[in-house]
mmCIF file of C-alpha atoms and ligand atoms in Angstrom:
data_model
loop_
_atom_site.group_PDB
_atom_site.id
_atom_site.type_symbol
_atom_site.label_atom_id
_atom_site.label_comp_id
_atom_site.label_asym_id
_atom_site.label_seq_id
_atom_site.Cartn_x
_atom_site.Cartn_y
_atom_site.Cartn_z
ATOM 1 C CA MET A 1 103.978 57.194 -36.497
ATOM 2 C CA SER A 2 102.536 56.219 -33.095
ATOM 3 C CA ASN A 3 102.180 52.494 -32.548
ATOM 4 C CA ARG A 4 100.666 52.889 -29.104
ATOM 5 C CA PHE A 5 98.044 50.222 -28.475
ATOM 6 C CA LYS A 6 94.561 51.630 -28.385
ATOM 7 C CA VAL A 7 91.560 49.512 -27.509
ATOM 8 C CA ALA A 8 88.941 49.398 -30.244
ATOM 9 C CA SER A 9 86.055 51.713 -29.426
ATOM 10 C CA ARG A 10 83.581 48.806 -29.592
ATOM 11 C CA VAL A 11 85.408 47.216 -26.663
ATOM 12 C CA SER A 12 86.418 50.325 -24.738
ATOM 13 C CA ALA A 13 82.726 51.230 -24.605
ATOM 14 C CA MET A 14 82.055 47.989 -22.685
ATOM 15 C CA LYS A 15 82.251 47.799 -18.885
ATOM 16 C CA GLY A 16 84.154 44.952 -17.206
ATOM 17 C CA SER A 17 82.092 42.294 -15.435
ATOM 18 C CA ALA A 18 81.256 43.584 -11.927
ATOM 19 C CA THR A 19 80.419 40.092 -10.707
ATOM 20 C CA LEU A 20 83.707 38.582 -11.902
ATOM 21 C CA GLU A 21 85.482 41.548 -10.293
ATOM 22 C CA ALA A 22 83.727 40.844 -6.968
ATOM 23 C CA ALA A 23 84.802 37.188 -7.182
ATOM 24 C CA ARG A 24 88.373 38.275 -7.875
ATOM 25 C CA LYS A 25 88.346 40.595 -4.870
ATOM 26 C CA ALA A 26 86.996 37.845 -2.586
ATOM 27 C CA ALA A 27 89.782 35.487 -3.735
ATOM 28 C CA GLU A 28 92.379 38.212 -3.144
ATOM 29 C CA LEU A 29 91.123 38.863 0.406
ATOM 30 C CA ARG A 30 91.167 35.146 1.171
ATOM 31 C CA GLN A 31 94.729 34.889 -0.125
ATOM 32 C CA SER A 32 95.776 37.729 2.144
ATOM 33 C CA GLY A 33 94.467 35.678 5.095
ATOM 34 C CA ILE A 34 91.094 37.417 5.639
ATOM 35 C CA ASP A 35 88.347 34.889 6.231
ATOM 36 C CA VAL A 36 85.634 36.423 4.039
ATOM 37 C CA ILE A 37 82.154 34.937 3.806
ATOM 38 C CA ASP A 38 81.674 35.273 0.084
ATOM 39 C CA LEU A 39 78.043 35.695 -0.942
ATOM 40 C CA THR A 40 78.915 37.132 -4.351
ATOM 41 C CA VAL A 41 79.347 33.810 -6.125
ATOM 42 C CA GLY A 42 77.235 33.109 -9.174
ATOM 43 C CA GLU A 43 78.113 29.427 -9.403
ATOM 44 C CA PRO A 44 76.766 26.293 -7.727
ATOM 45 C CA ASP A 45 78.706 25.082 -4.694
ATOM 46 C CA PHE A 46 77.947 21.505 -5.797
ATOM 47 C CA ASP A 47 80.425 19.458 -7.790
ATOM 48 C CA THR A 48 79.408 18.248 -11.261
ATOM 49 C CA PRO A 49 77.406 14.999 -10.825
ATOM 50 C CA GLU A 50 79.669 11.921 -10.934
ATOM 51 C CA PHE A 51 77.796 10.269 -13.804
ATOM 52 C CA ILE A 52 78.463 13.267 -16.074
ATOM 53 C CA LYS A 53 82.158 13.161 -15.196
ATOM 54 C CA ASP A 54 82.178 9.424 -16.008
ATOM 55 C CA PHE A 55 80.585 10.081 -19.399
ATOM 56 C CA ALA A 56 83.243 12.718 -20.125
ATOM 57 C CA ILE A 57 86.056 10.313 -19.219
ATOM 58 C CA SER A 58 84.582 7.570 -21.431
ATOM 59 C CA GLU A 59 84.088 9.938 -24.373
ATOM 60 C CA LEU A 60 87.610 11.289 -23.966
ATOM 61 C CA LYS A 61 89.004 7.758 -23.903
ATOM 62 C CA ALA A 62 86.881 6.849 -26.924
ATOM 63 C CA GLY A 63 88.756 9.531 -28.853
ATOM 64 C CA ARG A 64 86.175 12.321 -29.021
ATOM 65 C CA THR A 65 89.023 14.768 -29.153
ATOM 66 C CA LYS A 66 88.757 16.242 -32.643
ATOM 67 C CA TYR A 67 86.799 19.073 -34.243
ATOM 68 C CA THR A 68 83.062 18.740 -34.392
ATOM 69 C CA PRO A 69 80.863 20.781 -36.752
ATOM 70 C CA SER A 70 80.563 24.435 -35.619
ATOM 71 C CA ALA A 71 76.905 23.791 -34.847
ATOM 72 C CA GLY A 72 78.047 21.119 -32.414
ATOM 73 C CA ALA A 73 78.248 17.348 -32.819
ATOM 74 C CA ARG A 74 75.143 15.850 -34.382
ATOM 75 C CA LYS A 75 74.725 13.750 -31.234
ATOM 76 C CA PHE A 76 74.749 16.908 -29.069
ATOM 77 C CA VAL A 77 72.234 18.965 -31.027
ATOM 78 C CA SER A 78 69.927 15.958 -31.461
ATOM 79 C CA SER A 79 70.017 15.134 -27.768
ATOM 80 C CA VAL A 80 69.234 18.744 -26.774
ATOM 81 C CA ALA A 81 66.264 18.749 -29.166
ATOM 82 C CA SER A 82 65.054 15.333 -27.917
ATOM 83 C CA PHE A 83 65.458 16.379 -24.286
ATOM 84 C CA PHE A 84 63.227 19.435 -24.763
ATOM 85 C CA ASN A 85 60.748 17.436 -26.811
ATOM 86 C CA ASP A 86 60.504 14.574 -24.303
ATOM 87 C CA GLN A 87 60.589 16.692 -21.161
ATOM 88 C CA PHE A 88 58.375 19.583 -22.203
ATOM 89 C CA GLY A 89 56.464 18.350 -25.254
ATOM 90 C CA ALA A 90 58.271 20.806 -27.559
ATOM 91 C CA ASP A 91 58.635 20.116 -31.265
ATOM 92 C CA LEU A 92 62.260 21.017 -31.950
ATOM 93 C CA SER A 93 64.352 19.721 -34.787
ATOM 94 C CA PRO A 94 68.146 19.459 -34.473
ATOM 95 C CA ASN A 95 68.706 22.222 -37.052
ATOM 96 C CA GLU A 96 67.195 24.686 -34.577
ATOM 97 C CA VAL A 97 69.878 23.902 -31.991
ATOM 98 C CA ALA A 98 73.525 25.003 -31.907
ATOM 99 C CA ALA A 99 76.162 24.281 -29.277
ATOM 100 C CA SER A 100 77.990 27.180 -27.646
ATOM 101 C CA CYS A 101 80.684 27.740 -25.035
ATOM 102 C CA GLY A 102 78.268 28.395 -22.189
ATOM 103 C CA GLY A 103 75.166 30.515 -22.037
ATOM 104 C CA LYS A 104 77.300 33.610 -22.386
ATOM 105 C CA GLN A 105 78.426 32.735 -25.878
ATOM 106 C CA ALA A 106 74.876 31.727 -26.767
ATOM 107 C CA LEU A 107 73.727 35.245 -25.824
ATOM 108 C CA PHE A 108 76.646 36.808 -27.657
ATOM 109 C CA ASN A 109 75.939 34.834 -30.833
ATOM 110 C CA ALA A 110 72.243 35.699 -30.707
ATOM 111 C CA VAL A 111 72.717 39.449 -30.205
ATOM 112 C CA CYS A 112 75.563 39.839 -32.678
ATOM 113 C CA THR A 113 73.682 38.073 -35.484
ATOM 114 C CA LEU A 114 70.565 40.227 -35.080
ATOM 115 C CA ILE A 115 71.529 43.719 -33.989
ATOM 116 C CA ASN A 116 72.643 46.452 -36.379
ATOM 117 C CA PRO A 117 74.143 49.738 -35.176
ATOM 118 C CA GLY A 118 71.406 51.945 -33.759
ATOM 119 C CA ASP A 119 68.906 49.136 -33.136
ATOM 120 C CA GLU A 120 67.204 49.349 -29.761
ATOM 121 C CA VAL A 121 67.277 46.403 -27.402
ATOM 122 C CA LEU A 122 64.834 46.285 -24.492
ATOM 123 C CA ILE A 123 66.386 45.050 -21.256
ATOM 124 C CA PRO A 124 64.287 44.696 -18.083
ATOM 125 C CA ARG A 125 65.998 46.216 -15.070
ATOM 126 C CA PRO A 126 67.530 44.757 -12.891
ATOM 127 C CA TYR A 127 69.461 42.810 -15.512
ATOM 128 C CA TRP A 128 72.317 40.380 -15.621
ATOM 129 C CA VAL A 129 75.497 42.435 -16.061
ATOM 130 C CA THR A 130 76.464 41.026 -19.432
ATOM 131 C CA PHE A 131 73.287 41.892 -21.381
ATOM 132 C CA PRO A 132 73.935 45.613 -21.982
ATOM 133 C CA GLU A 133 77.631 45.024 -22.633
ATOM 134 C CA ILE A 134 76.933 42.596 -25.492
ATOM 135 C CA VAL A 135 74.445 45.087 -26.935
ATOM 136 C CA THR A 136 77.104 47.810 -26.746
ATOM 137 C CA PHE A 137 79.597 45.559 -28.517
ATOM 138 C CA ALA A 138 77.074 44.920 -31.282
ATOM 139 C CA GLY A 139 76.534 48.680 -31.706
ATOM 140 C CA GLY A 140 72.957 48.557 -30.403
ATOM 141 C CA LYS A 141 71.315 50.786 -27.850
ATOM 142 C CA SER A 142 70.099 49.303 -24.567
ATOM 143 C CA VAL A 143 66.729 50.659 -23.488
ATOM 144 C CA PHE A 144 65.884 49.646 -19.950
ATOM 145 C CA ILE A 145 62.435 48.707 -18.662
ATOM 146 C CA ASP A 146 62.092 49.294 -14.933
ATOM 147 C CA THR A 147 60.323 46.435 -13.184
ATOM 148 C CA ASP A 148 60.445 47.876 -9.667
ATOM 149 C CA ARG A 149 56.716 48.676 -9.696
ATOM 150 C CA SER A 150 55.792 45.061 -10.421
ATOM 151 C CA GLY A 151 58.143 43.481 -7.858
ATOM 152 C CA PHE A 152 60.869 42.921 -10.477
ATOM 153 C CA ILE A 153 58.588 40.733 -12.580
ATOM 154 C CA LEU A 154 58.359 41.990 -16.143
ATOM 155 C CA THR A 155 54.824 42.516 -17.436
ATOM 156 C CA ALA A 156 53.467 42.506 -20.976
ATOM 157 C CA GLU A 157 52.110 46.045 -20.426
ATOM 158 C CA ALA A 158 55.565 47.367 -19.572
ATOM 159 C CA VAL A 159 56.950 45.768 -22.742
ATOM 160 C CA ALA A 160 54.138 47.209 -24.884
ATOM 161 C CA GLU A 161 54.827 50.702 -23.502
ATOM 162 C CA SER A 162 58.542 50.449 -24.266
ATOM 163 C CA ILE A 163 58.493 49.238 -27.888
ATOM 164 C CA THR A 164 59.392 51.886 -30.484
ATOM 165 C CA GLU A 165 59.980 51.687 -34.236
ATOM 166 C CA ARG A 166 63.630 51.049 -33.543
ATOM 167 C CA THR A 167 63.122 48.149 -31.137
ATOM 168 C CA ARG A 168 64.600 45.001 -32.583
ATOM 169 C CA LEU A 169 64.989 42.715 -29.579
ATOM 170 C CA LEU A 170 63.855 42.113 -26.002
ATOM 171 C CA ILE A 171 66.121 40.196 -23.638
ATOM 172 C CA LEU A 172 64.254 38.128 -21.040
ATOM 173 C CA ASN A 173 65.738 36.271 -18.113
ATOM 174 C CA SER A 174 63.532 34.079 -15.943
ATOM 175 C CA PRO A 175 64.404 32.779 -13.343
ATOM 176 C CA ASN A 176 66.223 36.053 -12.983
ATOM 177 C CA ASN A 177 69.718 36.949 -11.969
ATOM 178 C CA PRO A 178 69.899 39.065 -9.751
ATOM 179 C CA SER A 179 66.313 39.126 -8.417
ATOM 180 C CA GLY A 180 65.523 35.391 -8.356
ATOM 181 C CA ARG A 181 62.023 36.294 -9.559
ATOM 182 C CA VAL A 182 60.180 34.106 -12.055
ATOM 183 C CA ILE A 183 57.827 35.462 -14.723
ATOM 184 C CA PRO A 184 54.620 33.349 -14.810
ATOM 185 C CA PRO A 185 54.377 31.277 -18.035
ATOM 186 C CA ARG A 186 51.178 33.038 -19.160
ATOM 187 C CA GLU A 187 52.894 36.399 -18.886
ATOM 188 C CA ILE A 188 55.887 35.183 -20.907
ATOM 189 C CA ARG A 189 53.532 34.097 -23.655
ATOM 190 C CA ARG A 190 51.768 37.488 -23.633
ATOM 191 C CA ILE A 191 55.135 39.245 -23.771
ATOM 192 C CA VAL A 192 56.212 37.199 -26.787
ATOM 193 C CA GLU A 193 52.841 37.782 -28.475
ATOM 194 C CA ILE A 194 53.193 41.551 -28.076
ATOM 195 C CA CYS A 195 56.748 41.453 -29.408
ATOM 196 C CA ALA A 196 55.822 39.232 -32.367
ATOM 197 C CA GLU A 197 52.972 41.580 -33.310
ATOM 198 C CA GLN A 198 55.517 44.401 -33.563
ATOM 199 C CA ASN A 199 58.157 42.298 -35.302
ATOM 200 C CA VAL A 200 60.411 42.404 -32.248
ATOM 201 C CA PHE A 201 62.540 39.338 -31.486
ATOM 202 C CA VAL A 202 62.909 37.868 -28.007
ATOM 203 C CA LEU A 203 66.118 36.432 -26.613
ATOM 204 C CA THR A 204 65.244 34.461 -23.513
ATOM 205 C CA ASP A 205 68.037 33.496 -21.154
ATOM 206 C CA GLU A 206 66.990 30.178 -19.620
ATOM 207 C CA CYS A 207 70.258 29.480 -17.811
ATOM 208 C CA TYR A 208 68.386 28.835 -14.537
ATOM 209 C CA LEU A 209 65.591 26.910 -16.285
ATOM 210 C CA PHE A 210 65.184 24.121 -13.719
ATOM 211 C CA PHE A 211 65.916 26.177 -10.623
ATOM 212 C CA VAL A 212 62.319 27.027 -9.841
ATOM 213 C CA TYR A 213 60.717 26.409 -6.458
ATOM 214 C CA PRO A 214 57.167 25.040 -6.498
ATOM 215 C CA PRO A 215 54.453 26.262 -6.697
ATOM 216 C CA ALA A 216 56.211 28.362 -9.399
ATOM 217 C CA GLU A 217 56.542 26.340 -12.602
ATOM 218 C CA VAL A 218 59.487 25.412 -14.789
ATOM 219 C CA TYR A 219 58.758 26.955 -18.171
ATOM 220 C CA THR A 220 60.649 27.052 -21.429
ATOM 221 C CA ALA A 221 59.791 29.186 -24.439
ATOM 222 C CA ALA A 222 60.550 26.074 -26.539
ATOM 223 C CA VAL A 223 56.890 25.106 -26.058
ATOM 224 C CA LEU A 224 55.516 28.259 -27.680
ATOM 225 C CA PRO A 225 53.531 27.664 -30.887
ATOM 226 C CA PRO A 226 55.581 27.896 -34.116
ATOM 227 C CA GLU A 227 54.224 31.335 -35.112
ATOM 228 C CA LEU A 228 55.627 32.772 -31.849
ATOM 229 C CA ARG A 229 58.706 30.605 -31.548
ATOM 230 C CA LYS A 230 60.056 31.943 -34.862
ATOM 231 C CA PHE A 231 60.631 35.242 -33.016
ATOM 232 C CA VAL A 232 62.429 33.597 -30.105
ATOM 233 C CA CYS A 233 65.980 32.531 -29.397
ATOM 234 C CA ILE A 234 66.612 30.570 -26.193
ATOM 235 C CA ALA A 235 70.040 30.782 -24.572
ATOM 236 C CA GLY A 236 70.565 27.591 -22.576
ATOM 237 C CA SER A 237 73.388 26.485 -20.341
ATOM 238 C CA PHE A 238 74.657 23.458 -18.459
ATOM 239 C CA SER A 239 76.530 25.736 -16.030
ATOM 240 C CA LYS A 240 74.023 26.302 -13.264
ATOM 241 C CA THR A 241 71.413 23.570 -13.205
ATOM 242 C CA PHE A 242 73.945 20.804 -13.961
ATOM 243 C CA ALA A 243 76.747 22.377 -11.876
ATOM 244 C CA MET A 244 79.126 22.539 -14.858
ATOM 245 C CA THR A 245 80.335 26.158 -14.879
ATOM 246 C CA GLY A 246 83.928 25.332 -15.816
ATOM 247 C CA TRP A 247 83.028 22.993 -18.674
ATOM 248 C CA ARG A 248 81.842 25.926 -20.807
ATOM 249 C CA ILE A 249 78.905 24.394 -22.548
ATOM 250 C CA GLY A 250 75.544 25.789 -23.539
ATOM 251 C CA PHE A 251 73.337 26.065 -26.604
ATOM 252 C CA THR A 252 70.894 28.180 -28.537
ATOM 253 C CA ILE A 253 67.454 27.181 -29.749
ATOM 254 C CA ALA A 254 66.151 29.430 -32.530
ATOM 255 C CA ASN A 255 64.617 29.282 -35.985
ATOM 256 C CA ALA A 256 66.821 27.548 -38.555
ATOM 257 C CA GLU A 257 67.837 30.801 -40.281
ATOM 258 C CA TRP A 258 68.921 32.548 -37.080
ATOM 259 C CA THR A 259 70.676 29.337 -36.028
ATOM 260 C CA ARG A 260 72.633 29.213 -39.310
ATOM 261 C CA ALA A 261 73.775 32.817 -38.799
ATOM 262 C CA MET A 262 74.946 32.015 -35.273
ATOM 263 C CA ILE A 263 76.825 28.954 -36.510
ATOM 264 C CA LYS A 264 78.508 31.095 -39.201
ATOM 265 C CA LEU A 265 79.614 33.628 -36.571
ATOM 266 C CA GLN A 266 80.825 30.887 -34.229
ATOM 267 C CA SER A 267 82.703 29.153 -37.053
ATOM 268 C CA HIS A 268 84.987 32.207 -37.119
ATOM 269 C CA SER A 269 85.393 32.504 -33.355
ATOM 270 C CA ALA A 270 85.303 29.581 -30.892
ATOM 271 C CA THR A 271 84.406 27.087 -33.696
ATOM 272 C CA HIS A 272 82.572 24.929 -31.129
ATOM 273 C CA PRO A 273 82.696 23.952 -27.457
ATOM 274 C CA THR A 274 85.075 21.146 -26.432
ATOM 275 C CA SER A 275 84.209 17.982 -28.324
ATOM 276 C CA PHE A 276 84.205 15.386 -25.525
ATOM 277 C CA VAL A 277 82.216 17.764 -23.314
ATOM 278 C CA GLN A 278 79.529 17.915 -25.996
ATOM 279 C CA TYR A 279 79.414 14.121 -26.177
ATOM 280 C CA ALA A 280 79.290 13.790 -22.388
ATOM 281 C CA CYS A 281 76.375 16.233 -22.241
ATOM 282 C CA ALA A 282 74.587 14.305 -24.984
ATOM 283 C CA ASP A 283 75.040 11.069 -22.969
ATOM 284 C CA ALA A 284 73.795 12.811 -19.832
ATOM 285 C CA LEU A 285 70.710 14.264 -21.532
ATOM 286 C CA ALA A 286 69.894 10.835 -22.912
ATOM 287 C CA ASN A 287 69.756 9.702 -19.260
ATOM 288 C CA ARG A 288 66.994 12.161 -18.615
ATOM 289 C CA LEU A 289 65.719 10.678 -15.367
ATOM 290 C CA GLN A 290 69.182 10.636 -13.824
ATOM 291 C CA MET A 291 69.676 14.266 -14.931
ATOM 292 C CA LEU A 292 66.378 15.291 -13.375
ATOM 293 C CA GLU A 293 67.182 13.435 -10.151
ATOM 294 C CA SER A 294 70.476 15.269 -9.759
ATOM 295 C CA ILE A 295 68.752 18.606 -10.370
ATOM 296 C CA GLU A 296 66.075 17.730 -7.797
ATOM 297 C CA SER A 297 68.620 16.994 -5.097
ATOM 298 C CA MET A 298 70.466 20.290 -5.680
ATOM 299 C CA LEU A 299 67.203 22.184 -5.835
ATOM 300 C CA ALA A 300 66.054 20.703 -2.507
ATOM 301 C CA GLU A 301 69.185 22.037 -0.837
ATOM 302 C CA TYR A 302 68.861 25.504 -2.454
ATOM 303 C CA ARG A 303 65.270 25.560 -1.303
ATOM 304 C CA ARG A 304 66.252 24.729 2.288
ATOM 305 C CA ARG A 305 68.680 27.645 2.216
ATOM 306 C CA ARG A 306 66.218 30.036 0.620
ATOM 307 C CA ASP A 307 63.468 29.157 3.076
ATOM 308 C CA TRP A 308 65.829 29.860 5.966
ATOM 309 C CA LEU A 309 67.589 32.912 4.510
ATOM 310 C CA ILE A 310 64.773 35.158 3.293
ATOM 311 C CA PRO A 311 62.848 35.436 6.596
ATOM 312 C CA GLU A 312 66.167 36.005 8.391
ATOM 313 C CA LEU A 313 67.118 38.835 6.011
ATOM 314 C CA ASN A 314 63.680 40.401 6.394
ATOM 315 C CA GLY A 315 64.216 40.417 10.156
ATOM 316 C CA ILE A 316 67.312 42.650 9.892
ATOM 317 C CA THR A 317 66.677 46.340 10.462
ATOM 318 C CA GLY A 318 66.466 48.188 7.161
ATOM 319 C CA PHE A 319 66.503 45.025 4.999
ATOM 320 C CA THR A 320 63.528 44.001 2.811
ATOM 321 C CA CYS A 321 63.554 41.031 0.453
ATOM 322 C CA ALA A 322 60.788 39.536 -1.686
ATOM 323 C CA MET A 323 60.655 35.734 -1.758
ATOM 324 C CA PRO A 324 62.520 34.628 -4.909
ATOM 325 C CA GLU A 325 60.785 31.838 -6.848
ATOM 326 C CA GLY A 326 63.930 30.679 -8.613
ATOM 327 C CA ALA A 327 67.725 30.755 -9.152
ATOM 328 C CA PHE A 328 69.919 31.091 -6.022
ATOM 329 C CA TYR A 329 69.911 34.802 -5.294
ATOM 330 C CA ALA A 330 68.194 37.061 -2.772
ATOM 331 C CA PHE A 331 67.914 40.669 -3.908
ATOM 332 C CA VAL A 332 67.668 42.826 -0.823
ATOM 333 C CA ASP A 333 66.222 46.325 -0.751
ATOM 334 C CA VAL A 334 68.380 48.418 1.617
ATOM 335 C CA ARG A 335 66.959 51.809 0.607
ATOM 336 C CA LYS A 336 65.641 52.337 4.145
ATOM 337 C CA LEU A 337 69.243 52.406 5.341
ATOM 338 C CA LEU A 338 70.363 55.123 2.951
ATOM 339 C CA SER A 339 71.510 58.185 4.851
ATOM 340 C CA GLU A 340 74.546 60.406 5.235
ATOM 341 C CA LYS A 341 76.385 57.436 6.689
ATOM 342 C CA PHE A 342 75.315 55.173 3.820
ATOM 343 C CA PRO A 343 74.820 57.299 0.702
ATOM 344 C CA SER A 344 74.413 54.177 -1.458
ATOM 345 C CA ALA A 345 74.000 50.414 -1.272
ATOM 346 C CA ALA A 346 77.684 50.228 -2.274
ATOM 347 C CA ALA A 347 78.501 51.981 1.013
ATOM 348 C CA VAL A 348 76.399 49.397 2.874
ATOM 349 C CA SER A 349 78.220 46.543 1.156
ATOM 350 C CA GLU A 350 81.598 48.094 1.924
ATOM 351 C CA TYR A 351 80.576 48.508 5.562
ATOM 352 C CA LEU A 352 79.547 44.840 5.656
ATOM 353 C CA LEU A 353 82.853 43.762 4.182
ATOM 354 C CA ASN A 354 84.973 45.893 6.494
ATOM 355 C CA ASN A 355 83.071 45.126 9.672
ATOM 356 C CA SER A 356 81.769 41.600 9.254
ATOM 357 C CA HIS A 357 83.833 40.202 6.357
ATOM 358 C CA VAL A 358 80.608 39.415 4.529
ATOM 359 C CA MET A 359 80.854 40.075 0.826
ATOM 360 C CA VAL A 360 77.766 40.760 -1.287
ATOM 361 C CA THR A 361 77.259 42.384 -4.684
ATOM 362 C CA ASP A 362 76.065 45.975 -5.077
ATOM 363 C CA GLY A 363 72.763 46.094 -6.962
ATOM 364 C CA ALA A 364 74.023 49.041 -9.022
ATOM 365 C CA ALA A 365 76.019 46.489 -11.053
ATOM 366 C CA PHE A 366 72.620 45.142 -12.181
ATOM 367 C CA GLY A 367 71.108 48.578 -12.722
ATOM 368 C CA ALA A 368 69.301 48.659 -9.338
ATOM 369 C CA ASP A 369 70.669 51.255 -6.940
ATOM 370 C CA GLY A 370 69.694 50.674 -3.325
ATOM 371 C CA PHE A 371 69.801 46.859 -3.534
ATOM 372 C CA LEU A 372 72.289 44.160 -2.588
ATOM 373 C CA ARG A 373 72.505 40.699 -4.133
ATOM 374 C CA PHE A 374 73.106 37.779 -1.773
ATOM 375 C CA SER A 375 73.967 34.462 -3.420
ATOM 376 C CA TYR A 376 72.931 31.377 -1.477
ATOM 377 C CA ALA A 377 75.050 29.062 -3.602
ATOM 378 C CA THR A 378 77.011 28.470 -0.426
ATOM 379 C CA SER A 379 76.523 26.324 2.677
ATOM 380 C CA LEU A 380 73.817 26.998 5.244
ATOM 381 C CA GLU A 381 76.652 27.229 7.750
ATOM 382 C CA ASN A 382 78.175 30.168 5.822
ATOM 383 C CA LEU A 383 74.763 31.800 5.497
ATOM 384 C CA ARG A 384 74.159 31.500 9.247
ATOM 385 C CA GLN A 385 77.534 33.052 10.003
ATOM 386 C CA ALA A 386 76.886 35.892 7.555
ATOM 387 C CA VAL A 387 73.404 36.624 8.899
ATOM 388 C CA ASP A 388 74.636 36.561 12.526
ATOM 389 C CA ALA A 389 77.394 39.017 11.666
ATOM 390 C CA ILE A 390 75.014 41.363 9.808
ATOM 391 C CA LYS A 391 72.455 41.216 12.638
ATOM 392 C CA HIS A 392 75.218 42.192 15.003
ATOM 393 C CA LEU A 393 75.909 45.306 12.885
ATOM 394 C CA PHE A 394 72.376 46.442 12.054
ATOM 395 C CA GLY A 395 70.187 44.830 14.720
ATOM 396 C CA THR A 396 66.803 43.174 14.189
ATOM 397 C CA ASP A 397 63.278 44.539 13.936
HETATM 398 N N1 PLP B 401 72.927 34.181 -17.934
HETATM 399 C C1 PLP B 401 72.787 34.475 -16.637
HETATM 400 C C2 PLP B 401 71.539 35.138 -16.190
HETATM 401 C C3 PLP B 401 73.804 34.177 -15.729
HETATM 402 O O1 PLP B 401 73.647 34.469 -14.436
HETATM 403 C C4 PLP B 401 74.990 33.575 -16.204
HETATM 404 C C5 PLP B 401 76.114 33.323 -15.310
HETATM 405 O O2 PLP B 401 76.236 33.873 -14.235
HETATM 406 C C6 PLP B 401 75.064 33.257 -17.559
HETATM 407 C C7 PLP B 401 74.024 33.591 -18.401
HETATM 408 C C8 PLP B 401 76.269 32.650 -18.182
HETATM 409 O O3 PLP B 401 76.527 31.398 -17.770
HETATM 410 P P1 PLP B 401 77.483 30.439 -18.593
HETATM 411 O O4 PLP B 401 78.166 31.223 -19.646
HETATM 412 O O5 PLP B 401 78.431 29.893 -17.570
HETATM 413 O O6 PLP B 401 76.591 29.400 -19.159
#
């Protein structure tokens, strides 16, 4: 009898994370002494705010080191609900909130508790790399909605055209990774209305919730009226807007029934995110003004970088980039460069790496051939160096 290890088909059908692979490659090049300018990173270059670290130390010292309920500590779920209620005028109760190990697990819990084999899941393209892989794991079928025509901003019409009898879920992500585009609040509401009419659920990834540059508006689906909100699950995260990627903490907001299913699933996997981290986040959320101040100062710096970077990129021959309203990514259209020399955007990114040591992510990883993603979660100094090197290679208009 053969005892050769064979990966379960559910998992072998999944692709590895292209963005984590790019980060690994950048680290490897740096280790081998090559001074790469890494614009692939999907994490803030800011440290976690000091006051959150202090809360974590106090909670750790106070002995918050044991299991919490799988839903998360009462203090955590209550403070998430209160934060949304106080900040946005939502009407959440703690039993609609569950803690998770980052936004990624929130998404995983939401998809795996809803999707049966064969169910169709609508995913606007370009998409964050993980969405289709979770759907594959759950046995669902990803059906992509191209948003190229509308500048990568999903419209209610496009959703209406894509719904079939088998559609069970739509995954939204605004502000968007990789495009940085933000769907206007009115459009989000129309999208949810159309889905609700057809009995389709909406999973909205709000990991970049606060990273929105005025005049675009911060918007959470938590403020939708109850008859719409019962179709919605929000995946939230402390990773990006609170600069806490390594702490692995996020949450879901969904109707109580969906929430209970997610807690049941989590009770047999991670159980819950780290206890003292939950308590520290609860303390931080209770200091809402301090939280908002720290977000504001990070956002001001991202905005400075964005306002410098996008016009510079648009000045490079063959590069076109729409102004992103949120997150910290620029999604650059390089289709004008495609030729025998550069048959794909991947060839452009390889050329950049080999000739200027600038590392960016190929848009194909996000389902958008002909595009490159530049992260500006790095210093203006690095961005200037990268842009100078690229200008040197491609010239300016
Ligand atoms: N959703 C989006 C759109 C992301 O870009 C990321 C991280 O890159 C995540 C979710 C997951 O973040 P985390 O699991 O660290 O909260």
